[in-house]
Amino acid sequence: GENVEQHPSTLSVQEGDSAVIKCTYSDSASNYFPWYKQELGKGPQLIIDIRSNVGEKKDQRIAVTLNKTAKHFSLHITETQPEDSAVYFCAAMKSNFGNEKLTFGTGTRLTIIP
Amino acid sequence: NAGVTQTPKFQVLKTGQSMTLQCAQDMNHNSMYWYRQDPGMGLRLIYYSASEGTTDKGEVPNGYNVSRLNKREFSLRLESAAPSQTSVYFCASKEIAGRAFGETQYFGPGTRLLVL
């Protein structure tokens, strides 16, 4: 089955600097890669996603890049703010009618230092 | 829209006790999922239901059963709780299975379960 590795497990960044979280996946058939943000005591919330036919996607201060050849994808947060502090999860999935399952990375705890 | 709701928010059980975690969604989604979240292990899929009337095992199904009661509700049952089932449980739903769109899973707020 799919295996997703996520690095780093913890990341501290000065407010205003950029943060980068990286994930690798094992199944070359995976074609959907979402990123979730989880704040303390809450459920994960989708912040951005990318499909395998796209190399990069941006939404304001957040961007995701995908390298299908190397089987890795990354989350980039620019101009970080205190409210960006949270745990971030990457995930991978392949479309399989009726049997799609997300495989999650182990999470990155991002701390923004004021 | 309340989205995905879960009850209870927190529960303490003794080893061997049983309980059912409830999940409901009001987004008319077809697919629903149960995950558990443990420190350092991300979210692991327990069971899922691609559509009303179907359920399938995920990565860690042992010790659990599920019921897709109707399109809105998907419950998770622990028949005989064990300390290893101490975790945070999340329910999620997704609009459509097997399409290029609709992969987004929406998560509930979670149920924190402690088994003594």
Tab-separated table of C-alpha atoms in Angstrom:
chain	number	residue	atom	x	y	z
A	1	GLY	CA	0.000	0.000	0.000
A	2	GLU	CA	0.842	3.675	-0.027
A	3	ASN	CA	3.421	5.042	2.410
A	4	VAL	CA	3.796	8.762	3.061
A	5	GLU	CA	6.774	10.204	4.895
A	6	GLN	CA	6.746	13.762	6.203
A	7	HIS	CA	9.607	15.976	7.367
A	8	PRO	CA	10.383	17.710	9.600
A	9	SER	CA	8.315	16.597	12.583
A	10	THR	CA	8.743	19.997	14.227
A	11	LEU	CA	9.575	23.360	12.704
A	12	SER	CA	10.064	26.752	14.341
A	13	VAL	CA	10.088	29.820	12.146
A	14	GLN	CA	10.430	33.509	12.893
A	15	GLU	CA	7.302	35.487	12.123
A	16	GLY	CA	7.492	36.823	8.597
A	17	ASP	CA	9.873	34.125	7.371
A	18	SER	CA	8.909	31.205	5.131
A	19	ALA	CA	8.202	27.621	6.174
A	20	VAL	CA	8.601	24.524	4.025
A	21	ILE	CA	7.290	21.041	4.829
A	22	LYS	CA	8.174	18.098	2.619
A	23	CYS	CA	6.488	14.770	1.942
A	24	THR	CA	7.391	11.750	-0.129
A	25	TYR	CA	5.045	9.004	-1.282
A	26	SER	CA	5.660	5.491	-2.497
A	27	ASP	CA	2.801	4.637	-4.876
A	28	SER	CA	3.362	6.172	-8.309
A	29	ALA	CA	-0.368	5.712	-9.017
A	30	SER	CA	-1.319	8.281	-6.370
A	31	ASN	CA	-2.849	11.295	-8.040
A	32	TYR	CA	-4.277	13.532	-5.341
A	33	PHE	CA	-2.285	15.269	-2.623
A	34	PRO	CA	-4.040	17.388	0.008
A	35	TRP	CA	-2.587	19.320	2.912
A	36	TYR	CA	-4.459	19.659	6.187
A	37	LYS	CA	-3.994	22.074	9.066
A	38	GLN	CA	-4.984	20.972	12.543
A	39	GLU	CA	-5.319	23.466	15.342
A	40	LEU	CA	-5.281	22.372	18.949
A	41	GLY	CA	-8.415	20.493	19.919
A	42	LYS	CA	-9.907	20.581	16.437
A	43	GLY	CA	-10.229	18.312	13.462
A	44	PRO	CA	-7.959	18.640	10.411
A	45	GLN	CA	-9.017	21.218	7.873
A	46	LEU	CA	-8.050	21.190	4.199
A	47	ILE	CA	-5.902	24.187	3.292
A	48	ILE	CA	-4.721	23.327	-0.203
A	49	ASP	CA	-4.575	20.355	-2.526
A	50	ILE	CA	-2.992	19.421	-5.826
A	51	ARG	CA	-3.732	16.825	-8.465
A	52	SER	CA	-1.075	14.932	-10.347
A	53	ASN	CA	-1.646	16.775	-13.619
A	54	VAL	CA	-0.466	20.023	-12.016
A	55	GLY	CA	3.053	20.889	-10.846
A	56	GLU	CA	2.288	23.826	-8.601
A	57	LYS	CA	-0.696	25.501	-7.015
A	58	LYS	CA	-0.850	28.697	-5.023
A	59	ASP	CA	-3.453	30.249	-2.755
A	60	GLN	CA	-2.373	33.578	-1.263
A	61	ARG	CA	0.513	32.794	1.140
A	62	ILE	CA	0.282	29.046	0.689
A	63	ALA	CA	1.667	27.038	-2.203
A	64	VAL	CA	2.151	23.373	-2.950
A	65	THR	CA	4.599	21.878	-5.431
A	66	LEU	CA	4.572	18.356	-6.813
A	67	ASN	CA	7.400	16.391	-8.413
A	68	LYS	CA	5.866	13.195	-9.794
A	69	THR	CA	9.172	11.814	-11.010
A	70	ALA	CA	10.737	12.043	-7.568
A	71	LYS	CA	7.422	11.283	-5.842
A	72	HIS	CA	7.567	14.186	-3.481
A	73	PHE	CA	5.458	17.236	-2.755
A	74	SER	CA	5.980	20.244	-0.527
A	75	LEU	CA	3.984	22.880	1.308
A	76	HIS	CA	5.333	26.423	1.272
A	77	ILE	CA	4.013	29.110	3.610
A	78	THR	CA	5.342	32.615	3.033
A	79	GLU	CA	5.189	35.651	5.325
A	80	THR	CA	4.280	33.443	8.260
A	81	GLN	CA	1.965	34.762	10.955
A	82	PRO	CA	1.247	33.588	14.521
A	83	GLU	CA	-2.052	32.046	13.394
A	84	ASP	CA	-0.090	29.702	11.128
A	85	SER	CA	1.070	27.824	14.249
A	86	ALA	CA	-0.552	24.385	14.051
A	87	VAL	CA	0.116	20.791	13.044
A	88	TYR	CA	0.195	20.215	9.298
A	89	PHE	CA	-0.470	16.881	7.619
A	90	CYS	CA	0.204	15.863	4.059
A	91	ALA	CA	-1.670	12.992	2.449
A	92	ALA	CA	-1.776	11.014	-0.764
A	93	MET	CA	-4.544	9.164	-2.531
A	94	LYS	CA	-5.186	7.420	-5.820
A	95	SER	CA	-8.553	7.478	-7.487
A	96	ASN	CA	-10.047	4.007	-7.303
A	97	PHE	CA	-13.763	4.108	-7.851
A	98	GLY	CA	-15.455	3.545	-4.530
A	99	ASN	CA	-12.242	2.688	-2.726
A	100	GLU	CA	-10.291	5.910	-2.412
A	101	LYS	CA	-8.336	6.077	0.802
A	102	LEU	CA	-6.135	8.882	2.052
A	103	THR	CA	-2.768	7.917	3.498
A	104	PHE	CA	-1.472	10.564	5.862
A	105	GLY	CA	1.993	11.630	6.842
A	106	THR	CA	2.876	11.760	10.519
A	107	GLY	CA	2.500	15.541	10.808
A	108	THR	CA	4.665	18.629	11.302
A	109	ARG	CA	4.197	20.864	14.304
A	110	LEU	CA	4.849	24.395	13.057
A	111	THR	CA	5.552	27.100	15.614
A	112	ILE	CA	5.743	30.736	14.558
A	113	ILE	CA	7.975	32.759	16.852
A	114	PRO	CA	6.739	36.359	17.288
B	1	ASN	CA	-24.620	23.808	7.732
B	2	ALA	CA	-23.065	22.160	10.762
B	3	GLY	CA	-20.755	20.086	8.535
B	4	VAL	CA	-19.556	16.943	10.297
B	5	THR	CA	-20.615	16.497	13.917
B	6	GLN	CA	-19.395	13.900	16.403
B	7	THR	CA	-20.663	12.788	19.791
B	8	PRO	CA	-19.494	12.498	22.466
B	9	LYS	CA	-16.585	14.941	22.587
B	10	PHE	CA	-14.861	13.083	25.385
B	11	GLN	CA	-15.353	9.670	26.978
B	12	VAL	CA	-13.662	7.590	29.659
B	13	LEU	CA	-14.175	3.826	29.573
B	14	LYS	CA	-12.981	0.929	31.642
B	15	THR	CA	-11.336	-2.017	29.928
B	16	GLY	CA	-14.012	-4.336	28.555
B	17	GLN	CA	-16.759	-1.746	28.344
B	18	SER	CA	-18.472	-1.028	25.055
B	19	MET	CA	-19.521	2.201	23.443
B	20	THR	CA	-20.614	3.709	20.153
B	21	LEU	CA	-19.177	6.872	18.649
B	22	GLN	CA	-21.673	8.780	16.582
B	23	CYS	CA	-21.010	10.797	13.439
B	24	ALA	CA	-23.385	12.748	11.229
B	25	GLN	CA	-22.926	15.019	8.218
B	26	ASP	CA	-25.392	17.423	6.639
B	27	MET	CA	-23.553	17.994	3.353
B	28	ASN	CA	-25.285	15.160	1.469
B	29	HIS	CA	-21.953	13.419	1.067
B	30	ASN	CA	-21.795	9.845	-0.121
B	31	SER	CA	-18.580	8.653	1.505
B	32	MET	CA	-17.773	8.612	5.210
B	33	TYR	CA	-14.677	7.613	7.161
B	34	TRP	CA	-13.445	6.847	10.661
B	35	TYR	CA	-9.842	7.597	11.625
B	36	ARG	CA	-7.864	7.376	14.799
B	37	GLN	CA	-5.077	9.790	15.634
B	38	ASP	CA	-2.210	8.808	17.894
B	39	PRO	CA	0.869	10.877	18.753
B	40	GLY	CA	3.559	10.617	16.102
B	41	MET	CA	1.445	8.404	13.848
B	42	GLY	CA	-0.751	10.783	11.934
B	43	LEU	CA	-4.272	9.663	11.090
B	44	ARG	CA	-4.960	6.013	10.375
B	45	LEU	CA	-8.092	4.792	8.657
B	46	ILE	CA	-10.208	2.372	10.691
B	47	TYR	CA	-13.256	1.837	8.451
B	48	TYR	CA	-14.919	3.650	5.625
B	49	SER	CA	-18.189	3.655	3.759
B	50	ALA	CA	-17.942	4.597	0.096
B	51	SER	CA	-21.705	4.909	-0.153
B	52	GLU	CA	-24.838	4.185	1.813
B	53	GLY	CA	-25.143	0.451	2.388
B	54	THR	CA	-21.450	-0.375	2.027
B	55	THR	CA	-18.605	-0.510	4.540
B	56	ASP	CA	-14.990	-1.631	4.207
B	57	LYS	CA	-11.999	-2.119	6.442
B	58	GLY	CA	-9.210	0.384	6.533
B	59	GLU	CA	-5.707	0.100	7.897
B	60	VAL	CA	-6.525	-0.657	11.572
B	61	PRO	CA	-10.012	-2.271	11.825
B	62	ASN	CA	-9.365	-4.799	14.601
B	63	GLY	CA	-11.509	-4.210	17.685
B	64	TYR	CA	-14.007	-1.988	15.879
B	65	ASN	CA	-17.282	-2.320	14.020
B	66	VAL	CA	-19.193	0.239	12.007
B	67	SER	CA	-22.715	0.893	10.828
B	68	ARG	CA	-23.759	3.192	8.010
B	69	LEU	CA	-27.198	3.892	9.411
B	70	ASN	CA	-28.282	6.077	6.499
B	71	LYS	CA	-26.658	8.566	4.173
B	72	ARG	CA	-26.084	11.056	7.006
B	73	GLU	CA	-24.857	8.842	9.836
B	74	PHE	CA	-21.884	6.536	10.309
B	75	SER	CA	-21.228	5.063	13.740
B	76	LEU	CA	-18.158	3.353	15.182
B	77	ARG	CA	-18.544	0.722	17.890
B	78	LEU	CA	-16.010	-0.614	20.346
B	79	GLU	CA	-17.394	-3.916	21.626
B	80	SER	CA	-14.795	-4.497	24.349
B	81	ALA	CA	-12.576	-1.493	24.864
B	82	ALA	CA	-8.852	-1.952	25.471
B	83	PRO	CA	-6.228	0.584	26.654
B	84	SER	CA	-4.656	0.383	23.173
B	85	GLN	CA	-7.812	2.030	21.844
B	86	THR	CA	-7.109	5.202	23.798
B	87	SER	CA	-6.944	7.753	21.026
B	88	VAL	CA	-8.650	10.661	19.328
B	89	TYR	CA	-11.232	9.515	16.808
B	90	PHE	CA	-12.181	11.571	13.797
B	91	CYS	CA	-15.042	11.116	11.418
B	92	ALA	CA	-14.825	12.538	7.902
B	93	SER	CA	-17.016	12.722	4.838
B	94	LYS	CA	-16.468	13.203	1.119
B	95	GLU	CA	-18.867	14.165	-1.600
B	96	ILE	CA	-18.404	11.548	-4.279
B	97	ALA	CA	-16.308	8.455	-4.684
B	98	GLY	CA	-14.423	7.733	-7.865
B	99	ARG	CA	-14.459	11.137	-9.514
B	100	ALA	CA	-11.744	13.619	-10.456
B	101	PHE	CA	-13.472	16.181	-8.262
B	102	GLY	CA	-14.883	15.696	-4.826
B	103	GLU	CA	-11.826	14.177	-3.191
B	104	THR	CA	-11.855	16.697	-0.355
B	105	GLN	CA	-12.550	15.092	2.987
B	106	TYR	CA	-14.181	17.213	5.672
B	107	PHE	CA	-13.412	16.288	9.258
B	108	GLY	CA	-15.434	16.496	12.435
B	109	PRO	CA	-14.070	17.936	15.707
B	110	GLY	CA	-13.088	14.548	17.123
B	111	THR	CA	-13.906	12.315	20.091
B	112	ARG	CA	-11.236	11.915	22.741
B	113	LEU	CA	-11.411	8.424	24.220
B	114	LEU	CA	-9.533	7.241	27.277
B	115	VAL	CA	-9.644	3.548	28.163
B	116	LEU	CA	-8.449	2.709	31.654
